[in-house]
Amino acid sequence: MSSQPRKIAAQLVHRVLDQGESLGSLLGPRLASLEDPRQRALAQELTFGTLRWSYRLEALLAQLLQKPLKKKDRDLHALLLVGLYQLLMLEIPAHAAVSETVEVVRQLGKNWAAGMVNGVLRNAQRQSSALSKAVEGDAAARWSHPDWWIERLQQDWPENWQQILEAGNQRPPMVLRVNRLQVERESYLQQLRAAGIEALALPFPDSAIRLVEPVGVDSLPGFRQGLVSVQDGAAQLCASLLDLQPGQRVLDACAAPGGKTGHILELAPQLEHLLAIDVDERRLQKIRENLQRLQLDASLLAVDAGDPQSWWDGKPFDRILLDAPCSASGVVRRHPDIKLLRRPADVCSLAQQQQRLLAALWPLLAPGGMLLYVSCSVFVEENSDNLQVFLDRHADASELPLQAEWGKVMPVGCQLLPGEYGMDGFYFACLIKT
Ligand code: SAM
């Protein structure tokens, strides 16, 4: 029944909007309940698309409802947003979008609302251009981001804020990282072609492949044997910036789910030691699974990177990667629920946490060693400003400017904006201990 993907999408949207739950933990099990892969794809598209455009859809819905629905009917509110997304933003035929959405109303046991939902969706279809005009002056509706977020970007990126917001509303590409210990990129591209999967090599980094259309990982040749991992091109830039050499001792702080841990080992299999830590034991398990699949090995610890006294053996590291917990404002195209879940005050407390981790890890770095700080945020408070504070407080730290041909040079470090080279938004800063 094609009402099923609509029902699942509405339930997921409802839980994000009204219970503040994050989509990451909800999505997998709910999608798994659909057997048909096309229905799974539709449920995923409706969920992501509705959340991506929720600020716009909310403004449009407000025009169409005489008064907001009661708290106990917020499930219908979410369903209406999913209905509007299909009607106004997807090329789903209106009769299917309306009738399947009304069918979900019945399945929810709210027959009394069938006429109302039908009427709202029919009106939306009839009045779509007038509705769009009515919300034109509303920035949150125009860019489908919260007001505070738009204002922060205008402040941080006076010349690029529109580009950043637009990139945040795009569907993200699926990008693979080829495990060069097992296969060369060209040869893997041939394997993809033979499997009927269209793909292109990215201009850089030389491990990256972009799929023309996303596919389930189990369709990827050799995925279970570790030939490739799913990782955006920007995240693939980190490991090579570490300038890894045989015999080095490396710390991957904040490592889960292990995307960069795996890449470090693929690039430098002859390290003396790689320690990957994460405060979240359950997420640490993901590193274990990923390394097992890649047939690679590292030491793993579930500990607080900000409290090294409790776990460090006193031997300095030559390299430290700090992929800091952050607002994730550079990857909203992959996680549209972030726009709804983040609060303005989160940015300041994240910046404090990042500062705490930097300060705690710095003594673990050997003289002459390098700490690479990265975040998937575009807010300068978490990035360049934060690193400047750190440099001001640590006389033995200096910046090693990145010799990269991509990204915007910042007062400290370098920022890749979301959508540049088709990649996620990422910030990078290399610090050297003098
Ligand atoms: N590096 C990972 C990768 O490439 O797959 C992504 C890391 S994610 C951006 C940030 C991680 O920091 C999360 O897994 C989170 O659990 C972890 N984290 C947050 N606070 C931490 C702390 N105090 N100590 C260690 N890990 C922490």
PDB file of C-alpha atoms and ligand atoms in Angstrom, residues 231 235 252-261 277-280 283 290 303-307 321 323-326 353 356-357 374-376, ligand 1:
ATOM      1  CA  GLN A 231      32.315   9.068   3.308  1.00  0.00           C
ATOM      2  CA  ALA A 235      35.794  14.165   5.373  1.00  0.00           C
ATOM      3  CA  ASP A 252      42.156   9.835  16.867  1.00  0.00           C
ATOM      4  CA  ALA A 253      40.189  11.676  19.561  1.00  0.00           C
ATOM      5  CA  CYS A 254      36.396  11.771  19.035  1.00  0.00           C
ATOM      6  CA  ALA A 255      36.694   8.895  16.595  1.00  0.00           C
ATOM      7  CA  ALA A 256      33.279   7.232  16.342  1.00  0.00           C
ATOM      8  CA  PRO A 257      31.881   5.861  14.079  1.00  0.00           C
ATOM      9  CA  GLY A 258      35.430   5.522  12.794  1.00  0.00           C
ATOM     10  CA  GLY A 259      35.252   6.992   9.282  1.00  0.00           C
ATOM     11  CA  LYS A 260      38.560   8.788   9.702  1.00  0.00           C
ATOM     12  CA  THR A 261      40.132   6.027  11.818  1.00  0.00           C
ATOM     13  CA  ILE A 277      38.814   7.041  21.515  1.00  0.00           C
ATOM     14  CA  ASP A 278      35.229   8.162  21.920  1.00  0.00           C
ATOM     15  CA  VAL A 279      33.195   8.991  24.975  1.00  0.00           C
ATOM     16  CA  ASP A 280      30.192   7.034  23.696  1.00  0.00           C
ATOM     17  CA  ARG A 283      29.319   4.551  19.045  1.00  0.00           C
ATOM     18  CA  ASN A 290      33.878  -0.643  10.591  1.00  0.00           C
ATOM     19  CA  VAL A 303      36.874   7.504  27.428  1.00  0.00           C
ATOM     20  CA  ASP A 304      36.505  11.269  27.724  1.00  0.00           C
ATOM     21  CA  ALA A 305      39.095  12.973  25.514  1.00  0.00           C
ATOM     22  CA  GLY A 306      38.880  15.924  27.904  1.00  0.00           C
ATOM     23  CA  ASP A 307      40.171  13.848  30.832  1.00  0.00           C
ATOM     24  CA  LEU A 321      43.193  14.307  15.063  1.00  0.00           C
ATOM     25  CA  ASP A 323      37.256  15.799  14.923  1.00  0.00           C
ATOM     26  CA  ALA A 324      35.369  17.842  17.447  1.00  0.00           C
ATOM     27  CA  PRO A 325      31.717  17.442  18.441  1.00  0.00           C
ATOM     28  CA  CYS A 326      30.068  20.447  16.772  1.00  0.00           C
ATOM     29  CA  GLN A 353      33.519  22.029  24.862  1.00  0.00           C
ATOM     30  CA  ARG A 356      38.162  22.130  26.685  1.00  0.00           C
ATOM     31  CA  LEU A 357      39.101  19.205  24.415  1.00  0.00           C
ATOM     32  CA  VAL A 374      38.398  19.637  12.144  1.00  0.00           C
ATOM     33  CA  SER A 375      34.686  20.282  12.447  1.00  0.00           C
ATOM     34  CA  CYS A 376      31.705  19.932  10.142  1.00  0.00           C
TER      35      CYS A 376
HETATM   36  N1  SAM B   1      35.690  11.221  13.601  1.00  0.00           N
HETATM   37  C1  SAM B   1      34.437  10.569  13.412  1.00  0.00           C
HETATM   38  C2  SAM B   1      34.414   9.943  12.037  1.00  0.00           C
HETATM   39  O1  SAM B   1      35.143  10.356  11.155  1.00  0.00           O
HETATM   40  O2  SAM B   1      33.658   8.989  11.859  1.00  0.00           O
HETATM   41  C3  SAM B   1      33.260  11.509  13.633  1.00  0.00           C
HETATM   42  C4  SAM B   1      33.292  12.149  15.005  1.00  0.00           C
HETATM   43  S1  SAM B   1      31.865  13.047  15.450  1.00  0.00           S
HETATM   44  C5  SAM B   1      32.068  14.510  14.560  1.00  0.00           C
HETATM   45  C6  SAM B   1      32.238  13.574  17.061  1.00  0.00           C
HETATM   46  C7  SAM B   1      32.375  12.435  18.073  1.00  0.00           C
HETATM   47  O3  SAM B   1      32.866  13.015  19.289  1.00  0.00           O
HETATM   48  C8  SAM B   1      31.118  11.715  18.456  1.00  0.00           C
HETATM   49  O4  SAM B   1      31.241  10.342  18.162  1.00  0.00           O
HETATM   50  C9  SAM B   1      31.008  11.911  19.986  1.00  0.00           C
HETATM   51  O5  SAM B   1      30.539  10.758  20.666  1.00  0.00           O
HETATM   52  C10 SAM B   1      32.429  12.195  20.343  1.00  0.00           C
HETATM   53  N2  SAM B   1      32.659  12.953  21.599  1.00  0.00           N
HETATM   54  C11 SAM B   1      31.950  13.983  22.096  1.00  0.00           C
HETATM   55  N3  SAM B   1      32.496  14.419  23.243  1.00  0.00           N
HETATM   56  C12 SAM B   1      33.586  13.650  23.477  1.00  0.00           C
HETATM   57  C13 SAM B   1      34.554  13.596  24.509  1.00  0.00           C
HETATM   58  N4  SAM B   1      34.507  14.441  25.549  1.00  0.00           N
HETATM   59  N5  SAM B   1      35.532  12.669  24.435  1.00  0.00           N
HETATM   60  C14 SAM B   1      35.575  11.798  23.397  1.00  0.00           C
HETATM   61  N6  SAM B   1      34.664  11.795  22.395  1.00  0.00           N
HETATM   62  C15 SAM B   1      33.693  12.705  22.433  1.00  0.00           C
END
